[in-house]
Coordinates of C-alpha atoms in Angstrom, one line a residue:
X135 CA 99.4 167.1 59.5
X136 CA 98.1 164.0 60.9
X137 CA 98.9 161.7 63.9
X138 CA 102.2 159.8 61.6
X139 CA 103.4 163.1 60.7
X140 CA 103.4 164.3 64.2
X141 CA 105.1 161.4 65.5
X142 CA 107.6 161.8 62.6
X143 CA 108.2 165.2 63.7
X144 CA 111.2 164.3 66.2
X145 CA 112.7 161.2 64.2
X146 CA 113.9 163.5 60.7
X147 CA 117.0 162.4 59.0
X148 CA 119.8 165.0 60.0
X149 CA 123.3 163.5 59.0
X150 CA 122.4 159.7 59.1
X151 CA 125.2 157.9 59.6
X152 CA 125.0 155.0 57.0
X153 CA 126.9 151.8 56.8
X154 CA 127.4 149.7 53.8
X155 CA 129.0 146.4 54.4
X156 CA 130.3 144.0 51.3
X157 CA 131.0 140.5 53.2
X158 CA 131.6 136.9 52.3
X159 CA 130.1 134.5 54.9
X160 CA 130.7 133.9 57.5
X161 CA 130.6 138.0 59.2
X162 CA 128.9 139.9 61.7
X163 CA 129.0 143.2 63.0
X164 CA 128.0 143.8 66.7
X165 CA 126.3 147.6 67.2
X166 CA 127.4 148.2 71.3
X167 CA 125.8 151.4 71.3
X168 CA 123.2 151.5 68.6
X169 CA 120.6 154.9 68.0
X170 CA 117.4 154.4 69.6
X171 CA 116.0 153.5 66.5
X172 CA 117.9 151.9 63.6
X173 CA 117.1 150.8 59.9
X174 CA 118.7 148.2 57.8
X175 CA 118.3 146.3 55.1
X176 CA 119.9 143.3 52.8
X177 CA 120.6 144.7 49.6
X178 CA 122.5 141.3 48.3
X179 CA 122.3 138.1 50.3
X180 CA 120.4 137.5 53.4
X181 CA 121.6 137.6 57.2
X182 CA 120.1 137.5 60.4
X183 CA 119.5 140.2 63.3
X184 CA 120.6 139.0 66.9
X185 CA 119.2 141.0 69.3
X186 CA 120.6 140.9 73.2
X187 CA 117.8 139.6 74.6
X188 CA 115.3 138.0 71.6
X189 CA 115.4 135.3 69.6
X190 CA 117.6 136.0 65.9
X191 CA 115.1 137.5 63.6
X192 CA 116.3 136.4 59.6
X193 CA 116.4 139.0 57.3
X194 CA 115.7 138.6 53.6
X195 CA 117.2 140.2 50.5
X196 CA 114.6 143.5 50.1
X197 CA 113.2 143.4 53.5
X198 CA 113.6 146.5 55.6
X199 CA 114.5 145.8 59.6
X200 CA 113.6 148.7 62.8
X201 CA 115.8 148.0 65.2
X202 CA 114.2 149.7 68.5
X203 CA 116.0 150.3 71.6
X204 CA 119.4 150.9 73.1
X205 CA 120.7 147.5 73.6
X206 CA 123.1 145.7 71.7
X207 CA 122.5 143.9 68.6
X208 CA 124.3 141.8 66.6
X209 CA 123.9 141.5 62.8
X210 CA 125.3 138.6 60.8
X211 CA 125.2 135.7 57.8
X212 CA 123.9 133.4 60.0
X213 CA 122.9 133.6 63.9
X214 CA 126.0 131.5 65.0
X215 CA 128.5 133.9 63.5
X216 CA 131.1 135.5 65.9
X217 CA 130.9 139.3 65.4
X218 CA 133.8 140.5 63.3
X219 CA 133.4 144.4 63.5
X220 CA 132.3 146.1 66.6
X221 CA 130.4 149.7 65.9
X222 CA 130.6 151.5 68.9
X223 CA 128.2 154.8 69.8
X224 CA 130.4 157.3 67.8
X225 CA 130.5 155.2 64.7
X226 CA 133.9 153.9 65.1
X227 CA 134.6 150.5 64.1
X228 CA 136.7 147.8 65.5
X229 CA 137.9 144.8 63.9
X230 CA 138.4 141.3 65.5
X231 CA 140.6 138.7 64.5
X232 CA 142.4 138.1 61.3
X233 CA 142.2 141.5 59.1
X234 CA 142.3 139.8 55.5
X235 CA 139.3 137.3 56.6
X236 CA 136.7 137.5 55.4
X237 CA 136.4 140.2 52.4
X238 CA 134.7 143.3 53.7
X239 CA 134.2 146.6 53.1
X240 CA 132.8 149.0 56.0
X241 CA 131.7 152.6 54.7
X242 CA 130.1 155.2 57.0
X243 CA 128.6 158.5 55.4
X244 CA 132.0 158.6 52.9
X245 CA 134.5 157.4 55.5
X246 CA 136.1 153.7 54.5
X247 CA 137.8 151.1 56.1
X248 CA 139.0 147.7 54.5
X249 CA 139.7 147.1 50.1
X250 CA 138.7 149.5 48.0
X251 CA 137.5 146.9 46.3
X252 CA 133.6 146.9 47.1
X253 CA 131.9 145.7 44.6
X254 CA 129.2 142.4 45.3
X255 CA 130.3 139.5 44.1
X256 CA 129.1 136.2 44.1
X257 CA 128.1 134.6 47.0
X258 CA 128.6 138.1 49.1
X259 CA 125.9 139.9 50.6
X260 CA 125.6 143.7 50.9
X261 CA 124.1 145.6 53.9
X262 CA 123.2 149.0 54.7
X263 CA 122.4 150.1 58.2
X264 CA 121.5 153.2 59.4
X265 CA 120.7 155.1 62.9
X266 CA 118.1 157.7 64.2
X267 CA 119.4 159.6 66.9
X268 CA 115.7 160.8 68.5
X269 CA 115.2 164.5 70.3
X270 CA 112.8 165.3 72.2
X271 CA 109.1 164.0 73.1
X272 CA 106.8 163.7 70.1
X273 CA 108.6 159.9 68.4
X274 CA 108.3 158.5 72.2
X275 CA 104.8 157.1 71.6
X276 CA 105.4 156.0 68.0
X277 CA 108.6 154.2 69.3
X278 CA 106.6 152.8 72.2
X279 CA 104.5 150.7 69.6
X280 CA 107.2 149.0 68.0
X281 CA 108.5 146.2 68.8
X282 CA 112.6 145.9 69.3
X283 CA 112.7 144.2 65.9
X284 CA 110.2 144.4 63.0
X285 CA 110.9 142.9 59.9
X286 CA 108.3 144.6 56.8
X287 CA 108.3 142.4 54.2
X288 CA 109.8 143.2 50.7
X289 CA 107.9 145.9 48.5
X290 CA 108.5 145.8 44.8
X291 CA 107.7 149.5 44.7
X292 CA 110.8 150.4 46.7
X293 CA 113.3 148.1 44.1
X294 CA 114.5 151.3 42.8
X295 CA 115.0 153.4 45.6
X296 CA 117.0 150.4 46.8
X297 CA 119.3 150.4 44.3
X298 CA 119.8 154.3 44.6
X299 CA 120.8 153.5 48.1
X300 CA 123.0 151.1 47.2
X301 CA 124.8 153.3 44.5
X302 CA 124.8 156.6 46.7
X303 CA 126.5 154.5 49.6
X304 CA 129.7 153.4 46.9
X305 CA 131.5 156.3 46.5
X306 CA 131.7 160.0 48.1
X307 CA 130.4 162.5 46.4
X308 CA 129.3 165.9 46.4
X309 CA 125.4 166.5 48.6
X310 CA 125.8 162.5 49.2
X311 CA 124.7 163.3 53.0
X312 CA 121.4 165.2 52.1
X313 CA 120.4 162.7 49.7
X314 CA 121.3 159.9 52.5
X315 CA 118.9 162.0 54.6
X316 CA 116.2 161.9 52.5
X317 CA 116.5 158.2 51.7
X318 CA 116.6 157.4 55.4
X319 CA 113.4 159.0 55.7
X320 CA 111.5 158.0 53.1
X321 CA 112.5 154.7 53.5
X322 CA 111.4 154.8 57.2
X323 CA 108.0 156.6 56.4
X324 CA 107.3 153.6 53.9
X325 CA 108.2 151.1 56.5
X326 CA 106.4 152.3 59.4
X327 CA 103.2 152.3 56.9
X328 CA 103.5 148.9 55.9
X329 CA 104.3 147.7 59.9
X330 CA 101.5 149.4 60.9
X331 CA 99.3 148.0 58.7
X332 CA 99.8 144.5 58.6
X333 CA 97.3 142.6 60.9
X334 CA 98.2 142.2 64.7
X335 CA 100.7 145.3 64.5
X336 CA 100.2 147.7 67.3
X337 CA 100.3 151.3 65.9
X338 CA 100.1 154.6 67.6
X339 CA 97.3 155.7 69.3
X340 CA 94.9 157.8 66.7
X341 CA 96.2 155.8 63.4
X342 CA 93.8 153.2 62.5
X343 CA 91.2 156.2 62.3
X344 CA 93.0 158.0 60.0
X345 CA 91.3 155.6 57.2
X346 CA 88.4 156.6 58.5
X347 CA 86.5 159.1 56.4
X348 CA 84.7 161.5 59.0
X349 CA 87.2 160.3 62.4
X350 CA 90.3 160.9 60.1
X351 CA 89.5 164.7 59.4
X352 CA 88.7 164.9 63.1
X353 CA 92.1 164.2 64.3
X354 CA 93.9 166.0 61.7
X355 CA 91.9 169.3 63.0
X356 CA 93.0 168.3 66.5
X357 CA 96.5 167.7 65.5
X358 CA 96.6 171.3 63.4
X359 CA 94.8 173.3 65.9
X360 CA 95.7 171.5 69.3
X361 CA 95.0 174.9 71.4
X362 CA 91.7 175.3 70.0
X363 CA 88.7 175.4 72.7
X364 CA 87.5 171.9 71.3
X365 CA 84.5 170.2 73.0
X366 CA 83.0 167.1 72.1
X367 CA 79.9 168.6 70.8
X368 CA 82.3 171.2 68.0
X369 CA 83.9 167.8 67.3
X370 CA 81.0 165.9 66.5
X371 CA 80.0 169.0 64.5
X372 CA 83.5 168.7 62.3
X373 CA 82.7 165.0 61.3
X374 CA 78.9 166.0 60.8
X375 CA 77.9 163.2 63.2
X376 CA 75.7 163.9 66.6
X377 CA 77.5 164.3 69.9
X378 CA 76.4 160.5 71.1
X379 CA 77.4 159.0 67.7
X380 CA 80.6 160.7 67.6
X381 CA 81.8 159.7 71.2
X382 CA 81.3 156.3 70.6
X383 CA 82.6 155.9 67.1
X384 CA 85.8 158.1 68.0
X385 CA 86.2 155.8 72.0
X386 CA 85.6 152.8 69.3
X387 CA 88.5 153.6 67.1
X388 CA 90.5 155.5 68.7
X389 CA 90.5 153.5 71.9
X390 CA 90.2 156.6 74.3
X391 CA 87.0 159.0 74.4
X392 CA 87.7 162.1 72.7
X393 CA 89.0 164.8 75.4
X394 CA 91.3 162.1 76.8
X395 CA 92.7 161.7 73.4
X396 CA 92.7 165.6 72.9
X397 CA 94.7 166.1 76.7
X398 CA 96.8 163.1 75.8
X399 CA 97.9 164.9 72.4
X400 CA 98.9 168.3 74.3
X401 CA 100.4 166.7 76.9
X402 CA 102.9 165.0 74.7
X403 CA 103.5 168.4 72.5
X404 CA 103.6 170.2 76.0
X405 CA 106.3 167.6 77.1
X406 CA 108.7 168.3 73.6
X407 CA 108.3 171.9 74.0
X408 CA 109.1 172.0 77.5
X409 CA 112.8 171.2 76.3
X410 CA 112.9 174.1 74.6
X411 CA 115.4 176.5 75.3
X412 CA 113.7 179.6 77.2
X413 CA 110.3 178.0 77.6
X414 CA 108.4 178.9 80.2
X415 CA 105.5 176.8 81.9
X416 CA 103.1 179.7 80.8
X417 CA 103.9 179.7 77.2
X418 CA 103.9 176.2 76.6
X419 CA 100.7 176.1 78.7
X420 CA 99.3 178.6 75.9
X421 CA 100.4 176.4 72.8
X422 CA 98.4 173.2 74.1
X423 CA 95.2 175.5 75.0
X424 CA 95.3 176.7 78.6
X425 CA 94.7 180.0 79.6
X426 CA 96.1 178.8 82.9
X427 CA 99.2 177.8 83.9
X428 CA 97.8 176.3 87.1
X429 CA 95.4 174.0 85.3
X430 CA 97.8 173.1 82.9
X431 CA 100.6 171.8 85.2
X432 CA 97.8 169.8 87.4
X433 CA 97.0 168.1 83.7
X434 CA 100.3 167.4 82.8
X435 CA 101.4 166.0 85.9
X436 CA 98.2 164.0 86.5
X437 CA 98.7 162.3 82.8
X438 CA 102.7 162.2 83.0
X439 CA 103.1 162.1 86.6
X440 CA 105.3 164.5 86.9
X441 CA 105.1 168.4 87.0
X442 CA 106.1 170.8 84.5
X443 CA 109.1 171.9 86.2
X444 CA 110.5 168.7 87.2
X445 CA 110.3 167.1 83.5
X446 CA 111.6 170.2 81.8
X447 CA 114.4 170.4 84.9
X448 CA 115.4 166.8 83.9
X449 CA 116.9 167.8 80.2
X450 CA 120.0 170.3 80.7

């Protein structure tokens, strides 16, 4: 495991809703109540994502969009189309204004709406969309560094797994969801790779040092074995580097010395299990490394200034 899988851990694929969209210019489809994070991407044509509160972002045939965040958004042909299907937060669909205009078709997870008819012809574009709905703490930091659109630019590599999206999204059909699933996040692994690595991206703490040779193994041990007594001078041993060296290649890199990234990582795995079902403060203080339940709780609340109790009291 490393610090992407980690983060990935709380954003898996678990009957994705997906929406496949056949339109002739001008449409527009307004999300009211999108997922926290959202993917989509222009199979045929190009269009343009509106966001409530950004400038329109265009969006290129190939390119895969992250949509981040729970306000509206608005995607479209062009950026002064009027929304013609509304999407609310339980995936039904509203249509505005005349029915027969223009040509759509609207297909969620093997439910249809509009012609049967949806095959891309010329001068329509296809879409697919598809929504995340997060649980619990772990993706919080890796949704922190995104920005509330990012557009990654079209990969050749993905053509084919493209065009099985497109074909798996045409009719119903038996294990259709599970593959969806899988798509979904596989397609969102590669995208958060490519975003991440472009220059001027801001990715999760830990991640840039994962191409490190000696720092990456480093934070895969502390990512594996988080409860482990760790001390700067058995981490500097684990990437064969003195204690002085270490510190300051890992602060370097990293951005944060290495037991403040170390408490930073068992705070955020002590916040997810904390929602738990059943968990107490003393077992998830056990997990993260502490003996003592006192201790623990003054850490967590002193890095996510709140107590134990009160953050695991806030999810019913």
């Amino acid at each position: 495991m490393d610090v992407l899988d980690d983060y990935l851990a709380g954003v898996r694929a678990h009957g994705a809703v997906f929406c496949r969209t056949v339109s002739t210019p001008p449409w527009g489809l307004r999300f009211t109540e999108p997922a926290p994070l959202a993917l989509a991407v222009m199979l045929h044509g190009d269009g343009w994502i509106i966001p409530a509160e950004e400038d329109p972002v265009a969006l290129r045939r190939g390119e895969i969009v992250l949509i981040r965040g729970a306000e509206p958004y608005t995607v479209a042909d062009h950026p002064a189309s009027a929304p013609r299907i509304l999407v609310d937060g339980d995936d039904h669909c509203t249509t505005l204004g005349d029915p027969a205009s223009p040509r759509r078709n609207w297909r969620i997870a093997g439910r249809t709406s509009g012609p049967a008819d949806d095959r891309v012809g010329e001068g329509s574009d296809l879409l697919v969309t598809a929504g995340y709905r997060i649980g619990g703490d772990l993706s919080l930091p890796l949704l922190d560094t995104l920005p509330p659109v990012a557009v990654v630019p079209r990969d050749p590599s993905l053509a084919p797994l493209l065009d099985l999206l497109a074909d798996e999204t045409t009719h119903d059909r038996p294990g259709q969801q599970v593959i969806l699933d899988r798509m979904l996040d596989l397609l969102l692994v590669r995208s958060l790779r490519a975003w991440f690595d472009q220059a001027g991206s801001v990715p999760p703490l830990g991640y840039r040092a994962l191409s490190d040779p000696l720092l990456g193994h480093v934070l895969r041990r502390l990512h594996e074995e988080p409860s482990r007594p760790w001390t700067v001078a058995s981490l500097a041993a684990e990437a064969g580097l003195s204690r002085t060296t270490f510190a300051r290649r890992f602060t370097s890199m990293v951005g944060r010395p290495p037991l403040a990234y170390l408490t930073h990582w068992r705070m955020t795995l002590a916040a997810d299990r904390l929602r738990r079902p059943g968990a107490t403060i003393a077992a998830v203080a056990r997990e993260v490394g502490y003996h003592d339940a006192f201790t623990f709780s003054s850490a967590f609340k002193r890095t996510r200034g709140v107590s134990p109790s009160a953050h695991r009291g806030a999810f019913p």
